[in-house]
Tab-separated table of N, CA, C and O in Angstrom:
chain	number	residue	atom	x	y	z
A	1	UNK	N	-20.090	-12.060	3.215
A	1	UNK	CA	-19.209	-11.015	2.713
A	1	UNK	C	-18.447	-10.383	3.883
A	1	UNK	O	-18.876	-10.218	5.025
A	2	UNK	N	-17.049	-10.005	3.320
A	2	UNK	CA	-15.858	-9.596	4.492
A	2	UNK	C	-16.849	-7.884	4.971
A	2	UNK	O	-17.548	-7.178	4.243
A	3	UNK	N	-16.479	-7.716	6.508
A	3	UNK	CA	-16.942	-6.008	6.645
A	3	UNK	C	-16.522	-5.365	6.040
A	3	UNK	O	-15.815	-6.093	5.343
A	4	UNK	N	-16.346	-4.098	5.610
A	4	UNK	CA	-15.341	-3.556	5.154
A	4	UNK	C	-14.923	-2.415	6.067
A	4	UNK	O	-15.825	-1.633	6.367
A	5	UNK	N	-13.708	-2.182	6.563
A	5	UNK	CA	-13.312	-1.707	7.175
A	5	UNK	C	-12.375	-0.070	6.704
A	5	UNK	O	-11.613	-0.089	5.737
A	6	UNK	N	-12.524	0.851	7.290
A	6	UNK	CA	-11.332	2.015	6.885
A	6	UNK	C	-10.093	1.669	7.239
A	6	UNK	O	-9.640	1.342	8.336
A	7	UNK	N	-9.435	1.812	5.855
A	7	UNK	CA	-7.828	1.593	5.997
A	7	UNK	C	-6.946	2.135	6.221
A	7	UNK	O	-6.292	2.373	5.206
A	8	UNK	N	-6.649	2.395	6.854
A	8	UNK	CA	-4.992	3.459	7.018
A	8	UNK	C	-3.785	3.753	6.096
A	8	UNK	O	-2.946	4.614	6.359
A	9	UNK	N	-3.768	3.083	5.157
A	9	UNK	CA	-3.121	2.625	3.837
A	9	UNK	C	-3.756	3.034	2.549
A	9	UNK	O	-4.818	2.567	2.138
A	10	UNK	N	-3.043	3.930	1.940
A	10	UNK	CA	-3.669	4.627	0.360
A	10	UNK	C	-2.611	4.382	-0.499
A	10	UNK	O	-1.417	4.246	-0.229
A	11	UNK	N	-3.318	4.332	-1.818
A	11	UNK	CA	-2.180	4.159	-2.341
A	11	UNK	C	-1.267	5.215	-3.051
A	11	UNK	O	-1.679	6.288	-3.491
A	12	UNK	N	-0.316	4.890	-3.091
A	12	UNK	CA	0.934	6.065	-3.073
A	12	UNK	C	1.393	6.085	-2.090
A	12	UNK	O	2.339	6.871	-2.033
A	13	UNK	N	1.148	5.488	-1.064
A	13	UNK	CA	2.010	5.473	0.511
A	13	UNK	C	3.243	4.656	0.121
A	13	UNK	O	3.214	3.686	-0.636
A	14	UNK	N	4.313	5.145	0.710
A	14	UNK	CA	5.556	4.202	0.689
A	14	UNK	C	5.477	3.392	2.274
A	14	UNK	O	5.674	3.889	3.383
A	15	UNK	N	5.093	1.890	1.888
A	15	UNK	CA	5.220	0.853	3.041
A	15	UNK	C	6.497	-0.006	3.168
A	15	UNK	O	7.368	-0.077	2.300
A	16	UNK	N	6.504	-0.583	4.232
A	16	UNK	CA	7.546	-1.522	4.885
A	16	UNK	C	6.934	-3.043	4.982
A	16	UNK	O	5.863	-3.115	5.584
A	17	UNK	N	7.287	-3.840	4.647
A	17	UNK	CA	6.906	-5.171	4.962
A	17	UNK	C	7.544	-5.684	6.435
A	17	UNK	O	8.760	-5.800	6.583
A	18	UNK	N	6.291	-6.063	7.824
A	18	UNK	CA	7.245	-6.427	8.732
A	18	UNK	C	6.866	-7.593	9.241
A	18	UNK	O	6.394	-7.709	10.372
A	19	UNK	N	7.028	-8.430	8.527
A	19	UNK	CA	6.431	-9.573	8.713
A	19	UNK	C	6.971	-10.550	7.563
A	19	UNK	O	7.062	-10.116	6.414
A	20	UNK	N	7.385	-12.069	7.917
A	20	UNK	CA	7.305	-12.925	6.875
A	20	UNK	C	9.036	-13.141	6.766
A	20	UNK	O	9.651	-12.329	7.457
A	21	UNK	N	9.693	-13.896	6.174
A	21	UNK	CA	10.985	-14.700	6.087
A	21	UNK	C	11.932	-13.100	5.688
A	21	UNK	O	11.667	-12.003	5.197
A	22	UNK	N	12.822	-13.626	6.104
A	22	UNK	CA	14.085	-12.555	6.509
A	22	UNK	C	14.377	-12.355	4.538
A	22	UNK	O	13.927	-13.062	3.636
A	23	UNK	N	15.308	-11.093	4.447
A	23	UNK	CA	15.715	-10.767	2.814
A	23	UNK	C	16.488	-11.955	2.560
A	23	UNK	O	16.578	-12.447	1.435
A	24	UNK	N	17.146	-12.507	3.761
A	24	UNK	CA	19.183	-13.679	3.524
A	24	UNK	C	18.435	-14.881	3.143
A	24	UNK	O	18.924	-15.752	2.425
A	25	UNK	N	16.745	-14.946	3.831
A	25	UNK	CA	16.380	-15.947	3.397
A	25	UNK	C	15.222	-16.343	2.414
A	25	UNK	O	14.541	-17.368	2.395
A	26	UNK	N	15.195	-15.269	1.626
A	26	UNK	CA	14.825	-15.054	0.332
A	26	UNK	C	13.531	-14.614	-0.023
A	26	UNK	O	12.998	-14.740	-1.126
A	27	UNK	N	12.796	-13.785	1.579
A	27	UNK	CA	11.340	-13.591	1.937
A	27	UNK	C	11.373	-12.090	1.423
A	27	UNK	O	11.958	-11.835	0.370
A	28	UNK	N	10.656	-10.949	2.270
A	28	UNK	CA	10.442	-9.475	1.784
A	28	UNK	C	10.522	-8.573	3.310
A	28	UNK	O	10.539	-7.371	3.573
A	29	UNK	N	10.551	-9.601	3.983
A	29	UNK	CA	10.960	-8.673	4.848
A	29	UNK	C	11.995	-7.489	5.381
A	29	UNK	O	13.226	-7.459	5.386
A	30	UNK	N	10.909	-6.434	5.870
A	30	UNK	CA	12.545	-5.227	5.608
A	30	UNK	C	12.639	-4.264	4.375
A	30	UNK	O	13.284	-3.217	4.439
A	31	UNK	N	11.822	-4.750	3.002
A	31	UNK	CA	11.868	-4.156	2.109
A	31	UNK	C	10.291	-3.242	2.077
A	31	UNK	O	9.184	-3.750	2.255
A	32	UNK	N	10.579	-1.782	1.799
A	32	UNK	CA	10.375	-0.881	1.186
A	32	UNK	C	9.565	-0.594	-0.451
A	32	UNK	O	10.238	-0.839	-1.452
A	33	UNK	N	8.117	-0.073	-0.616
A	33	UNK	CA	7.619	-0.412	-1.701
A	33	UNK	C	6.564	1.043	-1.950
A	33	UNK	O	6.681	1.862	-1.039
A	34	UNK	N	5.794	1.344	-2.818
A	34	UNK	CA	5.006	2.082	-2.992
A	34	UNK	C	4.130	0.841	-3.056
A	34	UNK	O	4.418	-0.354	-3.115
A	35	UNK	N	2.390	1.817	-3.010
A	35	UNK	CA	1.274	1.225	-2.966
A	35	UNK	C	1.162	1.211	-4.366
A	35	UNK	O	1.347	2.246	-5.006
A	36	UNK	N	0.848	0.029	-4.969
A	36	UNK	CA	-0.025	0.186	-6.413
A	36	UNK	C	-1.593	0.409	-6.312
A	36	UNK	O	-2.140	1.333	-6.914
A	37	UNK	N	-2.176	-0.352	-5.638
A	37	UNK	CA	-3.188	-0.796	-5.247
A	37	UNK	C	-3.754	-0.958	-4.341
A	37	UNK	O	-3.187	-1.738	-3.577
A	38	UNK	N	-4.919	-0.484	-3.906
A	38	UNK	CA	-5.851	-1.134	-2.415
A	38	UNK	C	-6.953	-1.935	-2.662
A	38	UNK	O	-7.798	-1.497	-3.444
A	39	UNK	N	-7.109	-2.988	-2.168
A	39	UNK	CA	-7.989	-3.827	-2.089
A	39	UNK	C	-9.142	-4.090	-0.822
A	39	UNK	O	-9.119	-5.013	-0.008
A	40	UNK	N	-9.870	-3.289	-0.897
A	40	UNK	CA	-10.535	-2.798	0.673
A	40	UNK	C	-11.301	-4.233	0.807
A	40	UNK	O	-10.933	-4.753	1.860
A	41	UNK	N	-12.124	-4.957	0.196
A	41	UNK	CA	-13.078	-5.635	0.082
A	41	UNK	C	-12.118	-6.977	0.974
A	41	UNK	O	-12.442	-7.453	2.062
A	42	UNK	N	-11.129	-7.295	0.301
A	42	UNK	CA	-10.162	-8.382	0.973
A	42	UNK	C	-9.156	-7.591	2.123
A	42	UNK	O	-8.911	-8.258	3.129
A	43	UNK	N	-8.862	-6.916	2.084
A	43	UNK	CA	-8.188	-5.812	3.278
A	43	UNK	C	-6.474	-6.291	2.389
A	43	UNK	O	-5.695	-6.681	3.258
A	44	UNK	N	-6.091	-6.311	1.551
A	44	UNK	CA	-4.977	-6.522	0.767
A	44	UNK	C	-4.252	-5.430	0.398
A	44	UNK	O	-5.007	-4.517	0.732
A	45	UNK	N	-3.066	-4.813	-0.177
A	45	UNK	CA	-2.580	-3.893	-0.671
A	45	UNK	C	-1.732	-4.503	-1.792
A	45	UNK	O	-1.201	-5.540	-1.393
A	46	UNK	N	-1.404	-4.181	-3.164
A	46	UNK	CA	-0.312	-4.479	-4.305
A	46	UNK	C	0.768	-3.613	-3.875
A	46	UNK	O	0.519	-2.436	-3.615
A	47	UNK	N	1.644	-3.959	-3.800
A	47	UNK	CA	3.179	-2.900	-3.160
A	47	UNK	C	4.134	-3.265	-4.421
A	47	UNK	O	4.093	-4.345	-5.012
A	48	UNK	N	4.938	-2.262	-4.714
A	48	UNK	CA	5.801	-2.094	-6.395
A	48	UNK	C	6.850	-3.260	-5.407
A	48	UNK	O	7.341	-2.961	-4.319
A	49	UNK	N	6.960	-4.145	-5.867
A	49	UNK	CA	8.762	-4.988	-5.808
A	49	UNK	C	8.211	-6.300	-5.097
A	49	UNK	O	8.831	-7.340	-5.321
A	50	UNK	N	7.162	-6.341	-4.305
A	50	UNK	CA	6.920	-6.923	-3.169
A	50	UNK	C	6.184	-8.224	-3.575
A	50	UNK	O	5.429	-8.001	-4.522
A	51	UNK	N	6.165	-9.452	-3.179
A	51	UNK	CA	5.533	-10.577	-3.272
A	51	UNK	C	5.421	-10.657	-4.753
A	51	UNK	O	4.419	-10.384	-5.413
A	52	UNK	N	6.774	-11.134	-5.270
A	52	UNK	CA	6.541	-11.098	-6.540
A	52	UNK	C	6.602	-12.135	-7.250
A	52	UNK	O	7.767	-12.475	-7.453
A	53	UNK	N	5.309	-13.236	-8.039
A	53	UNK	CA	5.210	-14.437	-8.161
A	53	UNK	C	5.595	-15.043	-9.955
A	53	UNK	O	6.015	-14.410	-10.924
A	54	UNK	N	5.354	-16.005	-9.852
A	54	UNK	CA	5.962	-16.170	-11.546
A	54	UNK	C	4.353	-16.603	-12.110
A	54	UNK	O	3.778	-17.623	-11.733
A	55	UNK	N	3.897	-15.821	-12.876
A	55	UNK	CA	2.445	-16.448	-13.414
A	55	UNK	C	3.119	-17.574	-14.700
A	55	UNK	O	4.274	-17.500	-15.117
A	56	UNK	N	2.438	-18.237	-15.006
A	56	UNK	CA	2.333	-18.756	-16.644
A	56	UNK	C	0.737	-18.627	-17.298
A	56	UNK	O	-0.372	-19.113	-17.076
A	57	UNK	N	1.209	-17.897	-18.008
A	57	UNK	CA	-0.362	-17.458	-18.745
A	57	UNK	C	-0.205	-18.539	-20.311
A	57	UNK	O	0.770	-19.040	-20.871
A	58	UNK	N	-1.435	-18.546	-20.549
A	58	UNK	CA	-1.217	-19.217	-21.909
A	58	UNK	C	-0.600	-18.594	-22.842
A	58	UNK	O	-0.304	-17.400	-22.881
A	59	UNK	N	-0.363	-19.570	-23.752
A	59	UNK	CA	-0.161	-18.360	-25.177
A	59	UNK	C	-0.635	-18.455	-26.272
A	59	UNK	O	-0.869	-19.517	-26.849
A	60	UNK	N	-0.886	-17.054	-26.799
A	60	UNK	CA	-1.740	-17.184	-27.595
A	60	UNK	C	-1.408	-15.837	-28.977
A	60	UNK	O	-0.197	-15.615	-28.958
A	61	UNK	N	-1.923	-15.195	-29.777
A	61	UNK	CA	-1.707	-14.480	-30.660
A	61	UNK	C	-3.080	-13.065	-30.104
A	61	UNK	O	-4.200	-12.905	-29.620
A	62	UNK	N	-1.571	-12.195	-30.787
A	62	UNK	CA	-2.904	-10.883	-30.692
A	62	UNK	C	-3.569	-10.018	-32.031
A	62	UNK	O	-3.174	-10.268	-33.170
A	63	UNK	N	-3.911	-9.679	-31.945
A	63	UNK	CA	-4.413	-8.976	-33.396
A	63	UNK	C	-3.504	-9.066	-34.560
A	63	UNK	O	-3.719	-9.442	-35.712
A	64	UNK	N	-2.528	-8.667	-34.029
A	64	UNK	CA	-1.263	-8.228	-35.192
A	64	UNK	C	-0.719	-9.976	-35.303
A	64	UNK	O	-0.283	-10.502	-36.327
A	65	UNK	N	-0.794	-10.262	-34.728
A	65	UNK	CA	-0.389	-11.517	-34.642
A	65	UNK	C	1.129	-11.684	-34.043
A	65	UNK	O	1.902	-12.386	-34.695
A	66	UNK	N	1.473	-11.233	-33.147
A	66	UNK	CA	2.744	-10.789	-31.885
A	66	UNK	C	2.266	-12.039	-30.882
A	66	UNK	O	1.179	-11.906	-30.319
A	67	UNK	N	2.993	-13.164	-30.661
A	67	UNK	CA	3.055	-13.844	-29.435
A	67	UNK	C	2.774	-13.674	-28.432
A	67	UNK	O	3.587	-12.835	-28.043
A	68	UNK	N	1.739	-14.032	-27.173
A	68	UNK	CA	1.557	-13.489	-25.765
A	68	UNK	C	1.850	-14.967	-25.561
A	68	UNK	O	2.142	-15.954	-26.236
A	69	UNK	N	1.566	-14.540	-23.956
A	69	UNK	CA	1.951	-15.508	-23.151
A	69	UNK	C	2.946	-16.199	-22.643
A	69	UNK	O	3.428	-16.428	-23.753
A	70	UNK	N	3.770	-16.802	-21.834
A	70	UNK	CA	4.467	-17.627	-21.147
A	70	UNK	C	4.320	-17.172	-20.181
A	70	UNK	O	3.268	-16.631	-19.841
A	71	UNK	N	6.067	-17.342	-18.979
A	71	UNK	CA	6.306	-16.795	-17.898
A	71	UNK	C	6.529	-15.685	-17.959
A	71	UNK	O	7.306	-15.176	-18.768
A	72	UNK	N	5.605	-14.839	-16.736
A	72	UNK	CA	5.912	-13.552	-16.220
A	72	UNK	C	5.963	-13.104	-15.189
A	72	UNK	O	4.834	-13.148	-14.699
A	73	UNK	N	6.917	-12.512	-14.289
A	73	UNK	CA	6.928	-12.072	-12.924
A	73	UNK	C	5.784	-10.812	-12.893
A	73	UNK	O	5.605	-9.770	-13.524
A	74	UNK	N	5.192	-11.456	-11.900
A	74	UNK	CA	4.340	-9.963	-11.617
A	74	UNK	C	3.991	-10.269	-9.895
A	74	UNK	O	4.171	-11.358	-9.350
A	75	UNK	N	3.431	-8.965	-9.186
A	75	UNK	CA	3.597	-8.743	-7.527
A	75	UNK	C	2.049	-9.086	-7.438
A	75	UNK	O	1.124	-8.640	-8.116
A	76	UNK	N	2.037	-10.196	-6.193
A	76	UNK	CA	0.885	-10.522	-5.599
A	76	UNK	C	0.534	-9.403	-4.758
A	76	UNK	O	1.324	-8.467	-4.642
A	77	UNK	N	-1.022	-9.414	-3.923
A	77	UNK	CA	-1.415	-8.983	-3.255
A	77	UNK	C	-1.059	-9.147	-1.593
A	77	UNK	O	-1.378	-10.179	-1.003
A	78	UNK	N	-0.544	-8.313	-1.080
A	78	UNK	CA	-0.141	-8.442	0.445
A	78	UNK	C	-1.228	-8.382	1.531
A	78	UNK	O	-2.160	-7.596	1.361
A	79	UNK	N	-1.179	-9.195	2.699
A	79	UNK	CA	-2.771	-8.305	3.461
A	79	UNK	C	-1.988	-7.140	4.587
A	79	UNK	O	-1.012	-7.118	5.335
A	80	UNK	N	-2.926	-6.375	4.227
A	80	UNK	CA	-2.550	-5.296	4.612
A	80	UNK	C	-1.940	-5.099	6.242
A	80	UNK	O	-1.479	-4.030	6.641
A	81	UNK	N	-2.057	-6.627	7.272
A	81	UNK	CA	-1.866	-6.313	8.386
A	81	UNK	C	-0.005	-6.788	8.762
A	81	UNK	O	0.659	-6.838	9.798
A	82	UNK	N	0.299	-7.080	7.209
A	82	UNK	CA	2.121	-7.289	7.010
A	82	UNK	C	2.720	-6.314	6.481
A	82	UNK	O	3.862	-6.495	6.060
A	83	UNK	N	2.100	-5.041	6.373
A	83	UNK	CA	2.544	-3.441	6.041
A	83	UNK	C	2.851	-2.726	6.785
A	83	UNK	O	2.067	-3.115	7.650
A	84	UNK	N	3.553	-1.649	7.415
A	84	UNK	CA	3.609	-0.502	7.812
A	84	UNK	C	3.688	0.611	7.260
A	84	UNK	O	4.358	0.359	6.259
A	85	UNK	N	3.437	1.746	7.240
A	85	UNK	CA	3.440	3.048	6.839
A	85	UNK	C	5.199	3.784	7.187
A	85	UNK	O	5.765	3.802	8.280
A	86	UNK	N	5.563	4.158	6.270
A	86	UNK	CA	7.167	4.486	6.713
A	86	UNK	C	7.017	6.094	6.833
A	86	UNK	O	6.662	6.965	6.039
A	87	UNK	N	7.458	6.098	8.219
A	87	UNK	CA	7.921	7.679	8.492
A	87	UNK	C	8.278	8.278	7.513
A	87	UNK	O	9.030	7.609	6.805
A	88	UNK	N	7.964	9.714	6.994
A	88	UNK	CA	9.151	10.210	6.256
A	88	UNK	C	10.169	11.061	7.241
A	88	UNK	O	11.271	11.297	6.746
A	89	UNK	N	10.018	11.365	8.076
A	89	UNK	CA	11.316	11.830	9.163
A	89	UNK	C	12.326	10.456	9.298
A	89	UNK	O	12.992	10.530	8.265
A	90	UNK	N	12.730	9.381	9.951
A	90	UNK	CA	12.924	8.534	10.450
A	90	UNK	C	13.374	7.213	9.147
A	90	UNK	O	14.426	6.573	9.135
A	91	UNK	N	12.285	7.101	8.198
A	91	UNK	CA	12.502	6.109	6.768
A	91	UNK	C	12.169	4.926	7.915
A	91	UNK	O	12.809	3.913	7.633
A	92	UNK	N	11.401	4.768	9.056
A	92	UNK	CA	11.149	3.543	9.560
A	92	UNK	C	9.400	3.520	9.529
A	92	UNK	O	8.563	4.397	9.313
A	93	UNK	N	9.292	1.684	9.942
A	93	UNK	CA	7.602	1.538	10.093
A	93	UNK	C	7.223	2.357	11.268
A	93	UNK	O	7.773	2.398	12.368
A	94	UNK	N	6.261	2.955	10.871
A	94	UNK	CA	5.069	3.403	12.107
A	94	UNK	C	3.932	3.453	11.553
A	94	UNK	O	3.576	3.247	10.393
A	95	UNK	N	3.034	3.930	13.076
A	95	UNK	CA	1.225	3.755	13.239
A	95	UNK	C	0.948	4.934	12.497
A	95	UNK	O	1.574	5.967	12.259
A	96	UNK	N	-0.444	4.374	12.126
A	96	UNK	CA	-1.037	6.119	11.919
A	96	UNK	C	-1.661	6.437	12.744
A	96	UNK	O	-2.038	5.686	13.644
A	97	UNK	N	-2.001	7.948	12.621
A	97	UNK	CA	-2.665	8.394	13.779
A	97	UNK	C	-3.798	10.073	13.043
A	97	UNK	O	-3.318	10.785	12.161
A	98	UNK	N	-4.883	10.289	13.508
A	98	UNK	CA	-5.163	11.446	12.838
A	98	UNK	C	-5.480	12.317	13.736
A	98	UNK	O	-5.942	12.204	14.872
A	99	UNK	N	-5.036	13.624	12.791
A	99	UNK	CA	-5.642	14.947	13.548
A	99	UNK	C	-6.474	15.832	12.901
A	99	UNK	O	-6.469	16.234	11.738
A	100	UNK	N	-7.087	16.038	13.704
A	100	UNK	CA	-8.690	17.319	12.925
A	100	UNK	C	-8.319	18.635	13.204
A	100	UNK	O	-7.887	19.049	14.280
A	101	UNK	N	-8.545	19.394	11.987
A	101	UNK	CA	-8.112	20.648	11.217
A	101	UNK	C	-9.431	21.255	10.942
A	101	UNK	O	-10.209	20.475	10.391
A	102	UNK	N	-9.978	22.664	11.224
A	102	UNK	CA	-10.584	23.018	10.984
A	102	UNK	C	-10.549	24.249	9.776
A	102	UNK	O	-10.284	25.405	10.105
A	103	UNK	N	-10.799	23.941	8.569
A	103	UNK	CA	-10.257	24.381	7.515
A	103	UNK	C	-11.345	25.314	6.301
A	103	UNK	O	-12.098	24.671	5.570
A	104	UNK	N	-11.279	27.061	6.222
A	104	UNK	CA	-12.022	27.526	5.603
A	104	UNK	C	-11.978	27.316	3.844
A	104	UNK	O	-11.076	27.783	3.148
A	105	UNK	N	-12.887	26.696	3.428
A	105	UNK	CA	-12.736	26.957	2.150
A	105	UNK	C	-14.242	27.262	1.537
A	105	UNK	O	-15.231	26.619	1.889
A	106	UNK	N	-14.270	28.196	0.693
A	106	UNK	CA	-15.338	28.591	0.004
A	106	UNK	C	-16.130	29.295	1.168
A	106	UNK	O	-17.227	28.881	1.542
A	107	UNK	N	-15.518	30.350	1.696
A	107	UNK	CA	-16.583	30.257	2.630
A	107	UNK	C	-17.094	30.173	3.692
A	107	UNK	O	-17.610	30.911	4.532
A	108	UNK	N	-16.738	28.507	3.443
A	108	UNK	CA	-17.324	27.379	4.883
A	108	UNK	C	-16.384	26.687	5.659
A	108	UNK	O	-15.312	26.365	5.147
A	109	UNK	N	-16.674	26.382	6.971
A	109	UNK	CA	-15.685	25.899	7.731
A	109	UNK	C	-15.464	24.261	7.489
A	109	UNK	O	-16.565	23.870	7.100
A	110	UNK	N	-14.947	23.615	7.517
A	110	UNK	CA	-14.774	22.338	7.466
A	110	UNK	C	-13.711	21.625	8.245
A	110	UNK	O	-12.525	21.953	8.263
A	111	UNK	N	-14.299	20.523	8.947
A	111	UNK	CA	-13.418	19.650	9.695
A	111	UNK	C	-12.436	18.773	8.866
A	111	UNK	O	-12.935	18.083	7.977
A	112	UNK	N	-11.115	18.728	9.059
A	112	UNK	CA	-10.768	18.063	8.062
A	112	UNK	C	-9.336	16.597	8.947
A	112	UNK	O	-8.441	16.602	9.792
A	113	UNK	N	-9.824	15.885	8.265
A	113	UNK	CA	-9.336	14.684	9.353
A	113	UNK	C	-7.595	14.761	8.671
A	113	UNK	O	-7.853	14.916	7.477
A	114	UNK	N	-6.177	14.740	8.763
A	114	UNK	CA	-5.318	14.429	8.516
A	114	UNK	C	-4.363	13.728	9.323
A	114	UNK	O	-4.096	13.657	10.522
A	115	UNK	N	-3.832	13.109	7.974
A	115	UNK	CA	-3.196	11.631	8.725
A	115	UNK	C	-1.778	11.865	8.936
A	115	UNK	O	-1.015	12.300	8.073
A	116	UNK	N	-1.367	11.460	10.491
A	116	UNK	CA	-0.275	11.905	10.829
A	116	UNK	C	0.623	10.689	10.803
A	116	UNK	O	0.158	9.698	10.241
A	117	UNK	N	2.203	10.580	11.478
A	117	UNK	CA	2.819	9.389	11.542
A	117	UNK	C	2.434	9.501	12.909
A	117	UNK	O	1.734	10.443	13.283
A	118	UNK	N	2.909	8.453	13.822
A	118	UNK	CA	2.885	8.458	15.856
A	118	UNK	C	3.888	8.836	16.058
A	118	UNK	O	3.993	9.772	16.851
A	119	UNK	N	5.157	8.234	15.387
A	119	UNK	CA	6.313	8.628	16.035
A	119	UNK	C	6.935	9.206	16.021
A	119	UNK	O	7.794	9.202	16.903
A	120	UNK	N	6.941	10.224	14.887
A	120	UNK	CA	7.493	11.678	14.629
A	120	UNK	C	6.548	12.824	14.706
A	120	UNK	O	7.034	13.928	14.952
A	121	UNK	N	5.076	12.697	14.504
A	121	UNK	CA	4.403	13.344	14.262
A	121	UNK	C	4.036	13.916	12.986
A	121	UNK	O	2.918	14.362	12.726
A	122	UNK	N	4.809	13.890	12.372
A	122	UNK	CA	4.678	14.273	10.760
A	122	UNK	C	3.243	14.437	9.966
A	122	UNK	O	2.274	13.760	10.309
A	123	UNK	N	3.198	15.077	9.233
A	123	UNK	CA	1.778	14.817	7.809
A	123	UNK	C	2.811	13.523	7.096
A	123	UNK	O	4.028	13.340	7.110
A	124	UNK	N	1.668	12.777	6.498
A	124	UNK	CA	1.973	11.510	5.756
A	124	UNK	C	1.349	11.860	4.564
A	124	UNK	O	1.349	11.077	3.614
């Protein structure tokens, strides 16, 4: 079984694909996506637009008796090390990076880890 590792990547992050065949030449590179999905176990992410494959599912009938199945575009899984995290200052890829906040609530003090961009500094 894969380690499992902490990801830098949640979903709802808006990522960058930087890696893999140019847009002219019909790849994803360059393009811009939200997270659908994290897949920690495989280290993968689902990104809205991104790696988007043609399934053929069977077909078959549903309750009502409405047709399923044929061709359908739907977005594969990316591994997460062909992502970047997009600035929101900038709209470009960058690292993450975190900073610890020491934060009262209820009370009590709490360390609280937040995730910054590197190259602007920003909250993400």
């Amino acid at each position: 079984m894969a380690q499992k590792t902490k990801l830098k990547i949640k979903k709802g992050d808006l990522v960058q694909v930087i890696t893999g065949a140019k847009q002219e030449r019909g790849g994803d590179r360059g393009k811009q996506g939200k997270v659908l999905k994290v897949f920690p176990e495989t280290n993968r992410v689902l990104v809205e637009g991104i790696n988007r494959i043609t399934k053929h599912t069977k077909v078959g009938q549903s309750q009502r008796g409405t047709k399923t199945g044929g061709i359908e575009v739907v977005e594969a899984p990316v591994h997460i090390s062909n992502v970047a995290v997009v600035d929101p200052e900038t709209k470009k890829p960058t690292r993450v990076g975190y900073r610890t906040e020491t934060v009262e609530r209820d009370g009590r003090e709490r360390v609280v880890r937040i995730r910054v961009a590197k190259s602007s500094g920003k909250d993400l």
